[in-house]
């Protein structure tokens, strides 16, 4: 268990140790019943005082994450759901693999893996921020696979260029131009989905103790990636105009960040849009403090009004501060695993080098399969229909919530994207609600995974894109009923932390 | 420019600084004419003595990599080939992006990127360790793409499981059983090519200052990955039985490695096979010192004799020390970008978590396209033909070398795989030879990129798999002629370092 401590972060060392261990337990990376190092041992290992470790363990115990047994030691209580799915070490009759537990890793948190590990059969997944199959032009894409696989055999025999297929990089220029991003093909890199972009930017530019800033709440997989790099993560709360940039300015004075990650349009998980004014302010701040902005734009194509949202921050970027990510999973197909990264100067050079090291390049065939979206009018035909259908879903959810949700529950009303963010009264715990919901065949995303530090447990994310209309309606009604029971019952309102 | 120093490595700090800067220059990551920090500044930054930095700069100057100009500073001389391909920062009329140069990265070396960046049009690529298109069952694979893309639309609409398609993980069991590897599907993970496996293992288990061991010479992209993690890299020379395990044992006494990377069968770049005896010894060492063995098995299917090579080290592994990688690029198709990772216990759990963070999973369609190779007799039909054709190529190359190469040149005679390793007299420089070769329309891999430290410049790797028989013959004859000129000429035998 490798723990990166940042002695200049303003976050107490006890709190840093607590977060590191809590994340591992909640991700299922530390199994239930695992013995933690003694206070003395850990304090020596981390070069901190006995009191610091003692206090961290105290906090963990208060949260119900560990158990200190007099004379025996400190043990994790864990999330049994996560640990159940670890392969049992003795099921193949092999000798013990216990020595592996002592092998230090650089993987403090893996919430995505944990979420995906839990098998949810016969469950209506309000948890999935992905498109229902009827919203994806499957037939069209299949045809492209067929044509390219048949006609151009080199697709299967050659390593593609590390930076990505040059035809595709050329073909997307008009699409980005429409977003006011003027770019040349050599400033674009093709990724295995935009998640790879987050990982590459972090592994190239972020190291232990580097200061990075996220919105609060934030996309959980970005938190996983930045924690894996040992970064010190600060968060800036969101209001109806997006990230509160004035608060970021205050932080910059004491601790200028190296990287600011933002999801300005239909933010995941809240659905908020950062105003044009804030976008400009954010860019200005990045310029003043030589910071990198990592702009993750998954859903700006999915607007429900008549006008698109404000142009990406990248469109205003003159000095190469913004690295822009555009995945296609949320509006064309998640199955192709394609995303685009836009950067310039030495940033794109360094990121292409990094991509080469990490996988030698993406498959050409999936890149070719989506090429015709950008060389024909297919995207122009597809997007308005998709927006209309998603709006219908959003409207349905809001309508049911308005009608049936208890007064003490609040939610966002996003103008686009895939998600709505619900907040219960602060004394309540969405993880407990989730336990009840699963019993009724419904899943959602418990909001605490969206907080990198000082987790809040009373939020949840509902994605309205993955179910058909009928299941969406039915599960929302059930959820509202559960919410009514839950908020009116006293027994669930005491615990602040998940089991 | 982030430099990781290991004060307990036994390698002098000057040498570590030299390697870090030399790698960046030779990779093209530091451009020609870039100003390095002053001796005073770098010594303060790295907390080392002025003499240490001074000596490192002295070494770099002797190698012709930097230039110290009295009163102006220290500048890189660089590899102009590499730097030429950086996007010019002012070609779009944008303001200067110079601030980017000061942004520290964690990317000390990127030889793969540099090799792939150099456009080699109309060049016979003896440098490519890949299969000629006629050796790949393209038509068969195309048909699978077609069938699956048409019949199963969920392939395009769904994120696949992070660990990989469960059918494919099940279907490869007999293939691995034939290699004496008994494994269950939950101990297999599907990768975007085996390179991703190297990257995931390194990013999960290797951190700054961790001691790792490679064969010498070694596969260049593994060196890139481990340097990116800030590891302290030690090398163990190879003889005709593979890695000299007794030398590794001596190292373990003073500095037990956390990870040992090996390519035991038809090693890239030398083509050597590690003997069964050495394999067993290596595993024993790993057990004694709680080390991980990362066994990269790209080419064990490509044997030219009647009997396969010794079984993988993984087949003897009872305590989960070996993480085994099997890419399909060298015997089915590089275009699909598929590889397999086999590990057990908490290792596989942690690696799957890491894969989730890095890209949320690989595309299902490419996994489905190769599935029928393992569910039908296609692989059994394909492999013997492939072996026969590669053997023909190997025989042709050895025959020409025997007939025409100068006596002072030595080479390996591999019983399988794709590569032959040539050694010139130690005073000669294969980079210079490469410059001449390119003028004659031939490329090969200059061997120095295969050395993580203390580079040797008099080797080269020839891959005999990528050209058709006719081009292979013609380019080998030309190369032999060049070798004759080169070894008989005095002018090329003085410089020890590349330009």
Tab-separated table of C-alpha atoms in Angstrom, chain A residues 28-29 31 34 86-87 89 91-92 94-97 99-107 109-110 112-113 116-117 128-133 136 138-139 141-143 145-146 149-150 152-160 162-163 182 184 186-187 192-193 195-197 199-200 202-208 210 219 221 224-225 228-229 258 290-292 314 317-321 329-330 332-337 344-366 466, chain B residues 28-29 31 34 85-89 91-92 94-97 99-107 109-110 112-113 116-117 128-133 136 138-139 141-143 145-146 149-150 152-160 162-163 182 186-187 192-193 195-197 199-200 202-208 210 219 221 224-225 228-229 258 290-292 314 317-321 329-330 332-337 344-354 356-366 466:
chain	number	residue	atom	x	y	z
A	28	UNK	CA	-12.725	-3.126	-2.973
A	29	UNK	CA	-8.958	-2.992	-3.490
A	31	UNK	CA	-10.436	-6.898	1.036
A	34	UNK	CA	-7.184	-7.500	5.709
A	86	UNK	CA	-12.099	-11.215	-6.167
A	87	UNK	CA	-11.012	-14.592	-7.498
A	89	UNK	CA	-6.977	-17.681	-4.135
A	91	UNK	CA	-10.210	-22.295	-5.885
A	92	UNK	CA	-7.785	-23.911	-8.325
A	94	UNK	CA	-2.906	-23.813	-6.030
A	95	UNK	CA	-0.652	-23.008	-3.112
A	96	UNK	CA	-1.266	-19.731	-1.303
A	97	UNK	CA	-0.607	-16.503	-3.153
A	99	UNK	CA	2.865	-12.947	-0.652
A	100	UNK	CA	1.105	-10.898	-3.356
A	101	UNK	CA	-0.755	-8.889	-0.722
A	102	UNK	CA	2.537	-7.380	0.429
A	103	UNK	CA	3.408	-6.178	-3.085
A	104	UNK	CA	2.985	-2.402	-3.003
A	105	UNK	CA	0.880	-0.959	-5.798
A	106	UNK	CA	0.251	2.538	-7.126
A	107	UNK	CA	-3.482	2.117	-7.383
A	109	UNK	CA	-8.687	4.012	-5.887
A	110	UNK	CA	-10.652	2.220	-8.575
A	112	UNK	CA	-15.097	2.507	-11.869
A	113	UNK	CA	-13.919	-1.053	-11.625
A	116	UNK	CA	-18.702	-2.393	-13.030
A	117	UNK	CA	-17.787	-5.465	-10.997
A	128	UNK	CA	-25.404	3.823	-16.745
A	129	UNK	CA	-24.505	7.125	-18.445
A	130	UNK	CA	-24.680	5.457	-21.845
A	131	UNK	CA	-27.130	5.391	-24.744
A	132	UNK	CA	-29.962	2.886	-25.143
A	133	UNK	CA	-29.321	0.696	-28.181
A	136	UNK	CA	-27.312	4.326	-31.689
A	138	UNK	CA	-25.944	0.429	-35.242
A	139	UNK	CA	-26.858	-0.664	-38.712
A	141	UNK	CA	-21.838	1.446	-38.319
A	142	UNK	CA	-22.040	-2.291	-39.046
A	143	UNK	CA	-22.151	-1.541	-42.738
A	145	UNK	CA	-17.192	-2.311	-40.619
A	146	UNK	CA	-18.229	-4.661	-43.339
A	149	UNK	CA	-12.939	-4.953	-43.497
A	150	UNK	CA	-13.708	-6.379	-46.941
A	152	UNK	CA	-9.014	-2.655	-47.327
A	153	UNK	CA	-7.102	-5.598	-46.014
A	154	UNK	CA	-4.208	-3.482	-44.744
A	155	UNK	CA	-6.458	-2.441	-41.865
A	156	UNK	CA	-5.844	-5.824	-40.326
A	157	UNK	CA	-2.261	-6.339	-41.335
A	158	UNK	CA	-0.710	-3.048	-40.310
A	159	UNK	CA	-0.102	-1.196	-37.106
A	160	UNK	CA	-1.916	2.099	-37.558
A	162	UNK	CA	0.252	6.114	-33.262
A	163	UNK	CA	-1.468	9.477	-33.670
A	182	UNK	CA	-9.829	25.731	-35.558
A	184	UNK	CA	-5.089	21.073	-38.046
A	186	UNK	CA	-1.485	17.171	-36.668
A	187	UNK	CA	-3.012	18.707	-33.541
A	192	UNK	CA	-9.245	4.357	-27.300
A	193	UNK	CA	-12.079	6.421	-25.897
A	195	UNK	CA	-10.765	7.925	-20.841
A	196	UNK	CA	-7.431	7.065	-22.422
A	197	UNK	CA	-6.899	10.785	-22.964
A	199	UNK	CA	-4.964	8.733	-18.435
A	200	UNK	CA	-2.333	9.901	-20.947
A	202	UNK	CA	-2.171	12.507	-16.244
A	203	UNK	CA	0.651	10.018	-16.794
A	204	UNK	CA	2.558	12.518	-18.953
A	205	UNK	CA	2.126	15.713	-16.972
A	206	UNK	CA	0.998	14.870	-13.430
A	207	UNK	CA	3.258	13.348	-10.788
A	208	UNK	CA	3.299	12.757	-7.029
A	210	UNK	CA	1.456	17.906	-8.197
A	219	UNK	CA	-16.487	12.374	-12.907
A	221	UNK	CA	-12.876	7.881	-13.268
A	224	UNK	CA	-9.232	7.428	-10.000
A	225	UNK	CA	-6.661	8.450	-12.625
A	228	UNK	CA	-3.187	6.879	-9.275
A	229	UNK	CA	-0.604	9.512	-10.226
A	258	UNK	CA	-0.560	22.315	-12.634
A	290	UNK	CA	0.831	28.536	-16.411
A	291	UNK	CA	-1.723	25.818	-15.792
A	292	UNK	CA	-3.055	23.180	-18.160
A	314	UNK	CA	-10.574	25.329	-26.366
A	317	UNK	CA	-7.333	29.145	-26.397
A	318	UNK	CA	-4.523	31.054	-28.112
A	319	UNK	CA	-1.556	29.940	-26.040
A	320	UNK	CA	-1.975	26.182	-25.938
A	321	UNK	CA	-3.310	25.907	-22.389
A	329	UNK	CA	-19.333	7.158	-26.859
A	330	UNK	CA	-22.148	9.446	-25.756
A	332	UNK	CA	-22.234	7.745	-31.751
A	333	UNK	CA	-21.123	4.463	-30.191
A	334	UNK	CA	-19.357	3.390	-27.013
A	335	UNK	CA	-18.503	0.042	-28.651
A	336	UNK	CA	-15.974	1.543	-31.081
A	337	UNK	CA	-13.914	2.924	-28.180
A	344	UNK	CA	-0.833	21.906	-29.829
A	345	UNK	CA	2.849	22.768	-29.506
A	346	UNK	CA	4.979	20.337	-27.559
A	347	UNK	CA	1.901	19.074	-25.695
A	348	UNK	CA	0.586	17.107	-28.662
A	349	UNK	CA	4.085	15.789	-29.405
A	350	UNK	CA	4.565	14.585	-25.859
A	351	UNK	CA	1.090	13.052	-25.692
A	352	UNK	CA	1.535	11.164	-28.963
A	353	UNK	CA	4.837	9.811	-27.608
A	354	UNK	CA	3.012	8.712	-24.488
A	355	UNK	CA	0.290	6.982	-26.482
A	356	UNK	CA	2.965	5.081	-28.431
A	357	UNK	CA	4.453	3.800	-25.199
A	358	UNK	CA	1.085	2.828	-23.792
A	359	UNK	CA	-0.347	0.764	-26.675
A	360	UNK	CA	1.520	1.403	-29.976
A	361	UNK	CA	-1.680	2.934	-31.419
A	362	UNK	CA	-5.401	2.194	-31.732
A	363	UNK	CA	-6.962	-0.304	-34.155
A	364	UNK	CA	-7.533	1.169	-37.625
A	365	UNK	CA	-10.735	-0.738	-38.292
A	366	UNK	CA	-12.771	0.997	-35.600
A	466	UNK	CA	-29.828	3.892	-21.006
B	28	UNK	CA	13.545	13.782	-29.972
B	29	UNK	CA	11.666	14.879	-26.848
B	31	UNK	CA	14.499	19.641	-29.511
B	34	UNK	CA	16.850	23.877	-26.472
B	85	UNK	CA	8.583	16.439	-37.152
B	86	UNK	CA	7.417	18.412	-34.203
B	87	UNK	CA	4.539	20.626	-35.279
B	88	UNK	CA	5.931	24.085	-35.754
B	89	UNK	CA	4.496	26.325	-33.102
B	91	UNK	CA	2.516	27.609	-38.503
B	92	UNK	CA	-1.078	28.517	-37.715
B	94	UNK	CA	-0.969	31.532	-33.232
B	95	UNK	CA	0.919	33.369	-30.496
B	96	UNK	CA	3.938	31.641	-29.009
B	97	UNK	CA	3.408	28.466	-27.015
B	99	UNK	CA	5.505	28.471	-21.874
B	100	UNK	CA	4.735	24.813	-22.638
B	101	UNK	CA	8.452	23.991	-22.725
B	102	UNK	CA	8.693	24.738	-19.016
B	103	UNK	CA	5.883	22.297	-18.154
B	104	UNK	CA	7.594	19.348	-16.483
B	105	UNK	CA	6.663	15.944	-17.870
B	106	UNK	CA	7.162	12.370	-16.736
B	107	UNK	CA	8.245	11.097	-20.111
B	109	UNK	CA	12.279	8.445	-23.213
B	110	UNK	CA	10.123	7.589	-26.202
B	112	UNK	CA	9.239	3.886	-30.238
B	113	UNK	CA	7.593	7.150	-31.105
B	116	UNK	CA	7.779	5.559	-36.010
B	117	UNK	CA	7.911	9.310	-36.586
B	128	UNK	CA	9.707	-3.719	-38.825
B	129	UNK	CA	9.227	-6.749	-36.554
B	130	UNK	CA	5.824	-7.381	-38.090
B	131	UNK	CA	4.348	-9.838	-40.589
B	132	UNK	CA	4.139	-9.271	-44.334
B	133	UNK	CA	0.513	-9.010	-45.412
B	136	UNK	CA	-1.774	-12.807	-42.304
B	138	UNK	CA	-6.773	-11.239	-43.767
B	139	UNK	CA	-9.739	-12.627	-45.621
B	141	UNK	CA	-10.545	-12.051	-40.242
B	142	UNK	CA	-12.525	-9.702	-42.523
B	143	UNK	CA	-15.276	-12.275	-42.736
B	145	UNK	CA	-15.735	-8.641	-38.703
B	146	UNK	CA	-18.522	-8.725	-41.220
B	149	UNK	CA	-20.833	-6.526	-36.993
B	150	UNK	CA	-23.965	-7.593	-38.887
B	152	UNK	CA	-24.692	-8.792	-33.051
B	153	UNK	CA	-25.500	-5.129	-32.827
B	154	UNK	CA	-24.754	-4.930	-29.097
B	155	UNK	CA	-21.067	-5.049	-30.008
B	156	UNK	CA	-21.347	-1.441	-31.077
B	157	UNK	CA	-23.814	-0.226	-28.507
B	158	UNK	CA	-22.278	-1.535	-25.311
B	159	UNK	CA	-19.133	-0.979	-23.351
B	160	UNK	CA	-17.506	-4.395	-23.185
B	162	UNK	CA	-13.226	-4.267	-18.615
B	163	UNK	CA	-11.575	-7.679	-18.328
B	182	UNK	CA	-3.572	-24.156	-16.876
B	186	UNK	CA	-11.080	-15.076	-14.655
B	187	UNK	CA	-7.284	-15.155	-14.652
B	192	UNK	CA	-5.204	-3.459	-26.605
B	193	UNK	CA	-2.105	-5.364	-27.661
B	195	UNK	CA	2.164	-3.291	-25.026
B	196	UNK	CA	-0.794	-2.187	-22.937
B	197	UNK	CA	-0.018	-5.061	-20.589
B	199	UNK	CA	2.198	-0.351	-19.415
B	200	UNK	CA	-0.476	-1.553	-16.965
B	202	UNK	CA	4.393	-0.931	-14.764
B	203	UNK	CA	1.849	1.737	-13.816
B	204	UNK	CA	0.266	-0.550	-11.204
B	205	UNK	CA	3.331	-2.063	-9.566
B	206	UNK	CA	6.389	0.031	-10.446
B	207	UNK	CA	7.108	3.466	-9.004
B	208	UNK	CA	9.996	5.924	-8.732
B	210	UNK	CA	11.754	0.733	-7.676
B	219	UNK	CA	12.751	-4.618	-26.285
B	221	UNK	CA	9.286	-0.039	-25.705
B	224	UNK	CA	10.396	3.469	-22.443
B	225	UNK	CA	7.596	2.305	-20.128
B	228	UNK	CA	8.410	6.627	-17.602
B	229	UNK	CA	7.631	5.149	-14.172
B	258	UNK	CA	10.565	-5.743	-7.658
B	290	UNK	CA	9.282	-11.898	-3.725
B	291	UNK	CA	9.754	-10.508	-7.215
B	292	UNK	CA	7.270	-10.309	-10.074
B	314	UNK	CA	4.227	-19.223	-16.375
B	317	UNK	CA	4.411	-20.847	-11.648
B	318	UNK	CA	2.619	-22.125	-8.530
B	319	UNK	CA	2.745	-19.012	-6.353
B	320	UNK	CA	1.534	-16.298	-8.700
B	321	UNK	CA	4.918	-14.715	-9.443
B	329	UNK	CA	0.210	-9.255	-33.448
B	330	UNK	CA	3.135	-11.473	-34.415
B	332	UNK	CA	-2.489	-13.427	-36.265
B	333	UNK	CA	-2.898	-9.698	-36.876
B	334	UNK	CA	-1.360	-6.514	-35.509
B	335	UNK	CA	-4.354	-4.555	-36.826
B	336	UNK	CA	-6.795	-5.979	-34.269
B	337	UNK	CA	-4.644	-4.668	-31.383
B	344	UNK	CA	-3.803	-14.729	-10.595
B	345	UNK	CA	-4.668	-13.762	-7.027
B	346	UNK	CA	-4.816	-10.070	-6.259
B	347	UNK	CA	-2.538	-9.329	-9.231
B	348	UNK	CA	-5.253	-9.949	-11.809
B	349	UNK	CA	-7.769	-7.985	-9.702
B	350	UNK	CA	-5.475	-5.009	-9.435
B	351	UNK	CA	-4.554	-5.119	-13.113
B	352	UNK	CA	-8.187	-5.271	-14.228
B	353	UNK	CA	-8.888	-2.243	-12.006
B	354	UNK	CA	-5.988	-0.469	-13.666
B	356	UNK	CA	-10.666	0.147	-16.219
B	357	UNK	CA	-9.054	3.403	-15.183
B	358	UNK	CA	-6.938	3.577	-18.300
B	359	UNK	CA	-9.570	3.036	-21.016
B	360	UNK	CA	-12.799	1.505	-19.594
B	361	UNK	CA	-12.149	-1.642	-21.656
B	362	UNK	CA	-11.237	-2.704	-25.198
B	363	UNK	CA	-13.627	-2.718	-28.186
B	364	UNK	CA	-15.698	-5.910	-28.378
B	365	UNK	CA	-15.756	-6.058	-32.167
B	366	UNK	CA	-12.021	-6.729	-32.557
B	466	UNK	CA	7.930	-7.756	-43.097
